[in-house]
Structure formats: structure tokens, C-alpha cells
Amino acid sequence: MHLPAFSALLTDTGREVLEEVDPVSVTKDPLATASRLRQDPKVAALDPNLPVSELVNAVMTQMGLRERGRAKFGDRAKRMFFTPNGLEQATRHTVAEYRARRTTEMAEAVLGNGGAGDLCCGLGADLLALATRGVPVEGVEADPLTVAVARANIEALGLGDHARIREGDVNEVDPNAYPLLFCDPARRGGRGRVFDPSAYSPPWDVATALAEAAEAACLKAAPGIPHEALSPGAHAEWISVDGELKETTLWFGALAKGPRRRATVLHERPGLLASEGTVAHLDADPDLPPAPVSTARRYLYDPDPAVVRSHLVAEAAARVDGALLDERIAYFTSDQAQVCPLWRVLEIVEFAPFSLKRLRSSVRAYGAGTITIKKRGSAVDTEKLRRALRPSGSESMTIVLTRIGERPFYLLCRGIEAS
Ligand SMILES: C[S@@+](CC[C@H](N)C(=O)[O-])C[C@H]1O[C@@H](n2cnc3c(N)ncnc32)[C@H](O)[C@@H]1O
């Protein structure tokens, strides 16, 4: 998508055309939708200097992205504007909203001196969340099309009193220009996802230096960022949504408060974005000894990936007086069953060294039909195992494959319902 075609969509007629297109038809019947748009005189009139095919393409792309954007932004995606790359890189609303809330709580004193700068604002997901909380925020973005998209989003969500965008290069930004600085470097280049932090734009060390020099700052990083790459002064928070690890947030300066590591688990319910009641945290306890190791107790705990990535499994186990099965593997067991968003808890019905023959006969004996297979530290091919087990009963059960030392084990488990 090019800027002139995108700008045409922002005119009154452009908005009318977008309003009239059924978003479902764009994905379900793209040929018929494109053909109808080609015949629509309003589309040709959007910009007489552009070929109709380009305008049709811009309308179709925007509508398709709005449909895709619902997964990240819920119903507000219907009013928003996107580019494919911008949507791909945007923070999902649940996370942006959560982070903006935490930022404003921690930055109260700092924000008395002015607003925030969102360096690398993209289409504006983080900036919009801050502005929604009443924080004055300026976004800095290098790509002119993305600048136009971010501005359109500010207008679409009625946030013009709090947010604005400046086209520019963050390498030229003075870190003290804003009392609060947020930066989410681009992790996608022309050839797709970039894994080497020195190839981010701006490079990770540049973003870190900006954050370290600011009074208060927050950086968004990939969820898999190695712990060794974290700045010594930063506090880190690993965030998951519905059991999937999404990102690491790093807090600097006046925002580096409380424990150095935190796991945050967010939940989205279908059709409804997260509310305050769906957040759970676990914080590092520097005085906690390593988790004990013991043979399996009655309940197995499978910690959320945010807990595992933040190296807080010992803290999680301590909450239920639990013990690891193996000191290198993130499963623990306990005699207490405590349902909590930080982990999944299962009742162990059988724990034994791995044997296909024995497991198959147990699956039959317990009447298992629907089987979930989970593994950590096991090389077993789970799909092959599922076929080999031939479950045919009516019970839903979970098989957990792991090892203790070098020896493979399995745990046959039942789910625990929240009471
Ligand atoms: C990961 S995206 C930001 C996503 C945003 N936080 C959101 O949730 O919508 C990074 C953005 O940084 C922009 N960018 C990359 N290098 C930049 C630079 N040197 N100056 C300004 N913007 C830059 C890219 O164009 C891209 O839009």
C-alpha cells in the first residue's frame, strides 16, 4: 500500500466506501468484492490520479486488515487503520492497555513534568493506550505511510487532544526530551522477522542507551530475549496472553520499581478484551532458596510460559509448597491443588518410567478418549505417541512426558476444575 492510495481512504468519500464494504465478503469472496468496487464510481473518484485497481486494492487491503486486526484489537479494529507490517508488529490491545495502566501508576510523579514520547510508534497501539489513560504522548515514526496510519488511528479513536505524531528518526531524539520514554524497536525488516538484536531498528543497544539516559523509560523486547542481554539496571516483566508468551517489557529509571523480574499472565475471553480481573503476577524473591526436588506428589503443576521464561518456577512452587521433579525441568508437584492463572494444575493418576505398553494399558483402564499430550525434556514424538495409544474411551486426560535425570517418565493426569 502506498501513501497516496491510503490518503484517498481518509477522505469523506473514502470513509464512506470503507463503511459500505462488508468485511466478511473481502475474505470470503474477494473476486466479487473487487469487481463490485471496480464498478463503484465513488472508488474511481477517490483520487483521479491513481489507477482504479490501486484504489480497489487499498480498500480491500484495509478491510482485510481490519478483519485480521480484530484478533489484536477487538471491535475497535473496525474503526482503525493498518498496514500489514504495522499490524504484524503492533502490541495487542490487552497487553498495551495493561502496560499503559502499569506505566501510569508507576510514572505518576514523572508525568507531572510533561508527557510521554513513543519512539518507534508504528501504527500506534501503545501510544493509543497511553493516550486513552489521559497521558499526553508524542509518537516518533520514520515511515511516512505508518505516520499517516497512526494519525488516522488517533483521529478514529478520538484521541487528538492527547496524542500526536512526528515524522522523524529516533536516532536523533534527545532522551531527555520527554519525562517518560517508550520504545518498541522494529523487529521486522524487508525480509521478515529479525532475530539478531543488533539488526533491530533502532539497534537494541541504541534503544537501551536511550532508555538508560531517560528519567523514566520502558522498552518492549522479544519474549525470548536472553537474560544476559538485559541491562543491569532494568527490571524485566514477561507477559503472556492466554498461555502464549508475547513479549518482555523492560522498565528503566523511575519505572524500575519493586522486584527485578516479574511474570504477568493476562487472559482474553472470546469477544471481550481483558478486564482488570484477568491479570495475575508472580514476582522474583531474591531470598528464596532453590526449589526442593522430590518424587511426584498428588498434583502436577505446569507453569505458564511467562513464569518459566522469567525463571520464577521456584517462586511458583513455593506458593503451593511444591517441589520440582527434576531441578532442570519446569514441572513441579504438590499435595495441594490450587487453581490459578499462573499455572495449570492436574491431578496425577499415574506416574511411572516411560513404557508405551504400560501407558497404553493405563489409557485404556482409565477410559481416556480425548488426550492432551504435553512434554518438557522429552524427545518423544507426541503425534506418533497419540496414534500408538489408540485412545477410545470417553474421559479427557492429559499425558505429561518428562525426564528425571536422564530417565524418561510419564504422568497420566486429570484436569482440576476451578471451584
Ligand atoms: C515494532 S513497530 C512499533 C509498534 C508499536 N509499538 C505498536 O504497538 O503499534 C516499530 C516501528 O518503528 C519504526 N522505526 C524503525 N526504525 C525507526 C527509527 N530509526 N526512527 C523512527 N521510527 C523507526 C518502524 O517503521 C516501525 O513502524
XYZ file of C-alpha atoms and ligand atoms in Angstrom:
446
model
C 0.000 0.000 0.000
C 1.305 3.451 -0.912
C 0.696 6.733 0.851
C -1.421 8.391 -1.926
C -3.881 5.463 -2.032
C -4.023 5.333 1.763
C -4.627 9.113 1.921
C -7.538 8.660 -0.506
C -9.178 6.331 2.053
C -9.117 9.095 4.654
C -11.290 11.455 2.591
C -15.031 11.605 3.369
C -15.752 9.502 0.285
C -13.001 7.048 1.219
C -14.516 6.562 4.674
C -17.947 6.112 3.079
C -16.590 3.416 0.756
C -14.931 1.602 3.684
C -18.178 1.841 5.650
C -20.123 0.214 2.811
C -17.866 -2.815 2.309
C -18.851 -5.949 4.181
C -15.556 -7.037 5.804
C -16.512 -10.704 5.659
C -17.020 -10.522 1.869
C -13.418 -9.318 1.443
C -12.048 -12.571 2.767
C -14.918 -14.867 1.742
C -15.450 -13.618 -1.811
C -12.593 -11.293 -2.764
C -13.157 -11.536 -6.533
C -16.805 -10.473 -6.367
C -15.995 -7.696 -3.860
C -13.168 -6.340 -6.015
C -15.359 -6.467 -9.108
C -18.159 -4.546 -7.340
C -15.654 -1.931 -6.100
C -14.217 -1.506 -9.610
C -17.719 -0.576 -10.843
C -18.360 1.836 -7.967
C -17.919 5.434 -9.248
C -17.095 6.585 -5.710
C -13.959 4.427 -5.756
C -12.671 5.909 -9.031
C -13.406 9.392 -7.666
C -11.239 8.858 -4.568
C -8.166 10.040 -6.457
C -8.418 10.601 -10.223
C -4.608 10.482 -10.479
C -4.448 6.879 -9.318
C -5.419 3.756 -11.262
C -8.754 2.334 -10.068
C -7.043 -1.019 -9.475
C -4.743 0.592 -6.891
C -7.683 2.234 -5.116
C -9.643 -1.035 -5.105
C -6.580 -2.748 -3.737
C -6.225 -0.148 -0.960
C -9.877 -0.608 0.075
C -9.627 -4.410 0.013
C -6.324 -4.412 1.917
C -7.668 -2.073 4.595
C -10.839 -4.096 5.076
C -8.905 -7.382 5.173
C -6.539 -5.933 7.775
C -9.448 -4.658 9.891
C -10.839 -8.173 9.919
C -7.449 -9.620 10.882
C -6.922 -6.807 13.368
C -9.898 -7.984 15.444
C -7.705 -10.681 16.953
C -5.448 -7.995 18.435
C -7.779 -5.048 18.871
C -11.274 -6.493 19.273
C -14.125 -4.393 17.934
C -12.087 -1.190 17.839
C -10.259 -2.685 14.797
C -13.382 -1.860 12.774
C -12.558 1.844 13.163
C -8.768 1.588 12.950
C -6.312 1.761 10.057
C -3.489 -0.679 9.412
C -0.593 -1.641 7.200
C 0.305 -5.343 7.009
C 3.655 -4.733 8.721
C 2.170 -2.316 11.236
C -0.476 -4.854 12.283
C 2.072 -7.652 12.467
C 4.298 -5.621 14.800
C 1.595 -3.901 16.843
C 1.193 -4.716 20.511
C -2.150 -6.449 21.082
C -4.631 -4.228 22.877
C -4.773 -6.344 26.041
C -1.026 -6.000 26.542
C -0.836 -2.323 25.515
C -3.729 -1.483 27.827
C -2.176 -3.406 30.735
C 1.252 -1.819 30.194
C -0.208 1.685 29.871
C -2.033 1.163 33.180
C 1.112 -0.030 34.946
C 3.170 2.762 33.358
C 0.810 5.477 34.500
C 0.637 4.027 38.013
C 4.435 3.918 38.330
C 5.123 7.173 36.469
C 2.701 9.407 38.317
C 5.403 11.701 39.702
C 7.352 11.831 36.420
C 4.277 12.593 34.346
C 3.660 15.698 36.409
C 6.548 17.204 34.374
C 5.022 16.586 30.944
C 4.045 13.742 28.676
C 5.488 10.653 27.092
C 7.406 10.000 23.890
C 6.639 6.789 21.990
C 9.768 6.349 19.893
C 9.020 3.998 17.000
C 5.279 4.303 17.497
C 4.242 2.243 14.460
C 0.508 2.395 13.857
C 0.172 3.479 17.458
C -1.123 0.615 19.612
C 0.973 1.583 22.645
C 0.574 5.300 22.114
C -3.213 4.975 21.847
C -3.332 3.008 25.099
C -1.339 5.706 26.915
C -3.468 8.482 25.423
C -6.640 6.629 26.433
C -5.414 6.887 30.032
C -5.061 10.637 29.609
C -1.261 10.706 29.182
C -0.153 13.348 26.656
C 2.006 11.421 24.189
C 4.020 12.212 21.081
C 4.843 9.378 18.706
C 8.001 9.458 16.589
C 7.920 7.307 13.460
C 10.267 7.182 10.470
C 7.998 5.652 7.840
C 5.679 8.260 6.219
C 2.873 5.775 5.459
C 2.929 4.499 9.049
C 2.866 8.105 10.266
C -0.336 8.658 8.260
C -1.833 5.432 9.637
C -1.002 6.382 13.239
C -2.512 9.846 12.769
C -5.660 8.288 11.295
C -5.911 5.994 14.342
C -5.621 8.902 16.756
C -8.457 10.611 14.938
C -10.550 7.448 14.593
C -10.392 6.850 18.347
C -10.989 10.498 19.220
C -7.649 10.912 20.998
C -6.442 14.056 19.216
C -6.350 16.036 22.475
C -3.758 13.709 23.957
C -1.719 12.232 21.116
C 0.186 13.459 18.096
C 2.750 12.015 15.697
C 6.021 13.457 14.473
C 7.744 12.002 11.413
C 11.368 11.524 12.361
C 14.289 9.285 13.207
C 14.593 8.216 16.835
C 18.373 8.146 16.480
C 18.111 11.920 16.580
C 15.875 12.115 19.651
C 17.233 13.583 22.886
C 16.310 11.043 25.589
C 15.590 13.909 27.979
C 13.077 15.478 25.604
C 10.305 13.501 27.314
C 9.905 12.795 31.032
C 8.695 9.316 30.060
C 10.026 7.417 27.098
C 8.654 4.266 25.470
C 10.407 2.421 22.644
C 9.452 -0.684 20.689
C 12.177 -1.175 18.061
C 11.216 -2.747 14.720
C 11.959 -6.466 14.719
C 10.921 -6.925 11.094
C 12.955 -5.919 8.085
C 12.314 -6.205 4.359
C 12.954 -9.956 4.578
C 10.717 -10.755 7.541
C 11.406 -11.219 11.219
C 14.818 -10.172 12.551
C 16.256 -12.217 15.411
C 19.601 -10.501 15.945
C 19.040 -7.543 18.339
C 21.817 -5.579 16.639
C 19.702 -5.730 13.442
C 16.590 -4.224 15.114
C 15.740 -0.701 14.068
C 16.983 1.128 16.033
C 19.535 -1.499 17.172
C 18.921 -2.864 20.662
C 21.984 -1.141 22.158
C 20.792 2.234 20.816
C 17.314 1.712 22.283
C 18.827 0.606 25.599
C 21.150 3.618 25.724
C 18.161 5.932 25.139
C 16.198 4.218 27.907
C 19.123 4.325 30.329
C 19.618 8.039 29.719
C 15.937 8.910 30.246
C 14.349 9.821 33.575
C 11.798 7.027 33.161
C 11.578 4.582 30.280
C 10.025 1.379 29.081
C 11.281 -0.855 26.257
C 9.395 -3.653 24.557
C 11.571 -6.648 23.704
C 11.093 -10.081 22.171
C 9.820 -12.690 24.667
C 12.907 -14.812 24.131
C 15.427 -12.077 24.939
C 18.301 -13.780 26.811
C 18.555 -12.791 30.474
C 22.216 -11.861 29.860
C 21.089 -9.205 27.350
C 19.045 -7.368 29.989
C 20.541 -4.099 31.211
C 21.735 -4.468 34.813
C 19.613 -1.514 35.962
C 16.413 -2.579 34.197
C 13.519 -4.502 35.698
C 12.018 -7.121 33.392
C 8.470 -8.383 33.025
C 7.497 -11.339 30.833
C 3.914 -11.139 29.611
C 1.723 -13.943 28.287
C -1.823 -13.869 26.963
C -3.986 -16.981 27.210
C -0.940 -19.158 27.832
C 1.137 -17.767 24.957
C 4.237 -15.754 25.725
C 4.011 -12.404 23.944
C 6.843 -10.132 24.992
C 9.254 -8.851 27.570
C 8.776 -5.355 28.957
C 11.812 -3.635 30.431
C 11.426 -0.829 32.952
C 14.140 1.786 33.460
C 14.871 4.723 35.784
C 11.858 5.845 37.794
C 9.851 2.900 36.409
C 12.309 0.253 37.655
C 10.430 -0.337 40.891
C 9.848 -3.432 43.013
C 11.216 -6.885 42.144
C 13.701 -7.214 39.282
C 11.753 -9.946 37.500
C 8.023 -10.390 37.139
C 5.775 -12.808 35.254
C 2.426 -11.394 34.194
C -0.344 -13.591 32.892
C -3.196 -11.932 31.013
C -6.341 -13.602 29.765
C -8.645 -12.586 26.967
C -12.137 -14.017 26.868
C -13.683 -14.565 23.441
C -15.164 -11.344 22.091
C -14.192 -9.414 25.170
C -10.809 -7.866 25.803
C -9.131 -8.341 29.178
C -10.540 -6.648 32.186
C -8.657 -5.916 35.387
C -9.827 -9.142 36.955
C -7.936 -11.313 34.490
C -4.383 -10.402 35.452
C -2.055 -12.481 37.636
C 1.512 -11.668 38.633
C 4.425 -13.516 40.143
C 7.466 -11.601 41.408
C 11.060 -12.662 41.959
C 12.019 -13.258 45.568
C 15.791 -12.802 45.883
C 15.801 -14.515 49.308
C 14.075 -17.668 48.130
C 16.284 -20.805 48.181
C 16.227 -23.044 45.075
C 13.040 -25.111 44.789
C 13.233 -28.520 46.508
C 13.255 -31.647 44.334
C 11.131 -34.683 45.201
C 9.292 -37.579 43.674
C 5.800 -36.879 42.353
C 3.203 -35.737 44.871
C -0.529 -35.735 44.185
C -0.869 -32.735 41.850
C 1.251 -31.721 38.874
C 1.787 -28.015 38.112
C 2.552 -26.844 34.587
C 3.597 -23.192 34.925
C 2.575 -20.575 32.368
C 5.382 -19.753 29.873
C 5.726 -16.254 31.403
C 6.632 -17.942 34.722
C 9.105 -20.270 33.003
C 10.783 -17.564 30.867
C 11.140 -15.215 33.823
C 12.886 -18.007 35.777
C 10.266 -17.834 38.513
C 9.400 -21.520 38.775
C 10.824 -21.726 42.328
C 8.615 -18.783 43.352
C 5.595 -20.519 41.786
C 6.380 -23.828 43.533
C 6.814 -22.046 46.880
C 3.228 -20.754 46.662
C 1.890 -24.304 46.942
C 4.714 -25.841 48.964
C 5.691 -27.697 45.803
C 8.834 -29.473 44.635
C 10.411 -29.950 41.210
C 10.528 -33.413 39.675
C 13.944 -32.564 38.221
C 15.936 -29.432 39.023
C 16.341 -28.575 35.307
C 12.710 -29.045 34.287
C 9.877 -26.615 34.943
C 7.248 -29.042 36.284
C 6.557 -29.225 39.985
C 4.221 -31.276 42.104
C 2.456 -30.623 45.387
C -0.041 -32.224 47.730
C -2.168 -29.063 47.454
C -4.361 -28.276 44.473
C -4.544 -24.545 43.866
C -6.192 -23.296 40.684
C -4.549 -20.068 39.479
C -3.870 -18.375 36.109
C -0.109 -18.724 36.731
C -0.195 -22.442 36.049
C -2.318 -25.361 35.027
C -2.839 -27.897 37.793
C -3.577 -31.549 37.108
C -4.329 -34.481 39.351
C -1.795 -37.259 38.812
C -3.405 -40.681 38.486
C -0.239 -42.496 37.444
C 3.457 -41.638 37.470
C 5.923 -44.130 36.022
C 9.064 -44.562 33.908
C 8.057 -44.255 30.269
C 6.792 -47.500 28.727
C 4.471 -47.426 25.746
C 2.966 -50.755 26.693
C 2.178 -49.665 30.234
C 0.895 -46.254 29.198
C -1.388 -47.776 26.556
C -2.918 -50.181 29.053
C -3.426 -47.346 31.594
C -5.073 -45.132 28.967
C -7.487 -47.991 28.331
C -8.010 -48.737 32.040
C -8.863 -45.093 32.824
C -11.180 -44.826 29.803
C -9.237 -41.951 28.218
C -10.608 -40.798 24.852
C -9.544 -37.181 24.391
C -5.878 -36.909 25.218
C -3.717 -33.796 25.554
C -0.010 -34.553 25.457
C 2.467 -32.114 26.985
C 6.174 -32.504 27.298
C 9.296 -30.928 28.734
C 12.659 -32.621 28.460
C 11.242 -35.473 26.380
C 12.203 -36.426 22.833
C 9.052 -38.489 22.240
C 7.124 -37.620 19.049
C 3.730 -36.714 20.545
C 1.711 -37.328 17.373
C 3.223 -40.773 16.904
C 2.522 -41.497 20.564
C -1.112 -40.407 20.241
C -1.578 -42.779 17.293
C 0.154 -45.598 19.107
C -2.084 -45.175 22.173
C -5.325 -45.506 20.187
C -7.464 -43.848 22.915
C -11.113 -44.862 22.605
C -12.772 -44.090 25.949
C -14.869 -41.096 26.972
C -12.631 -39.377 29.553
C -10.453 -36.301 28.855
C -6.964 -36.850 30.215
C -3.515 -35.293 29.934
C -0.286 -37.188 29.486
C 2.816 -35.305 30.590
C 6.142 -36.568 29.279
C 9.306 -35.566 31.071
C 12.533 -36.940 32.403
C 14.171 -37.216 35.763
C 17.924 -37.167 35.372
C 18.344 -39.000 32.074
C 15.367 -41.323 32.587
C 12.111 -40.650 30.719
C 8.872 -40.637 32.761
C 5.201 -40.106 32.103
C 2.413 -38.739 34.252
C -1.161 -39.614 33.404
C -3.361 -36.814 34.733
C -6.883 -35.472 35.055
C -7.792 -31.783 34.938
C -8.836 -29.923 38.073
C -11.872 -27.688 37.809
C -11.828 -24.223 39.384
C -14.149 -24.324 42.403
C 7.611 -2.647 16.380
S 6.994 -1.297 15.487
C 6.136 -0.384 16.719
C 4.819 -0.961 17.064
C 4.032 -0.152 18.060
N 4.614 -0.199 19.380
C 2.608 -0.644 18.117
O 2.296 -1.414 19.022
O 1.825 -0.292 17.223
C 8.435 -0.357 15.211
C 8.268 0.883 14.349
O 9.488 1.625 14.400
C 9.681 2.298 13.197
N 11.118 2.631 13.136
C 12.147 1.812 12.891
N 13.310 2.488 12.969
C 12.994 3.759 13.288
C 13.760 4.932 13.515
N 15.090 4.917 13.431
N 13.110 6.074 13.807
C 11.763 6.098 13.902
N 10.983 5.029 13.693
C 11.592 3.869 13.394
C 9.216 1.314 12.147
O 8.854 1.979 10.960
C 8.025 0.640 12.868
O 6.820 1.263 12.490
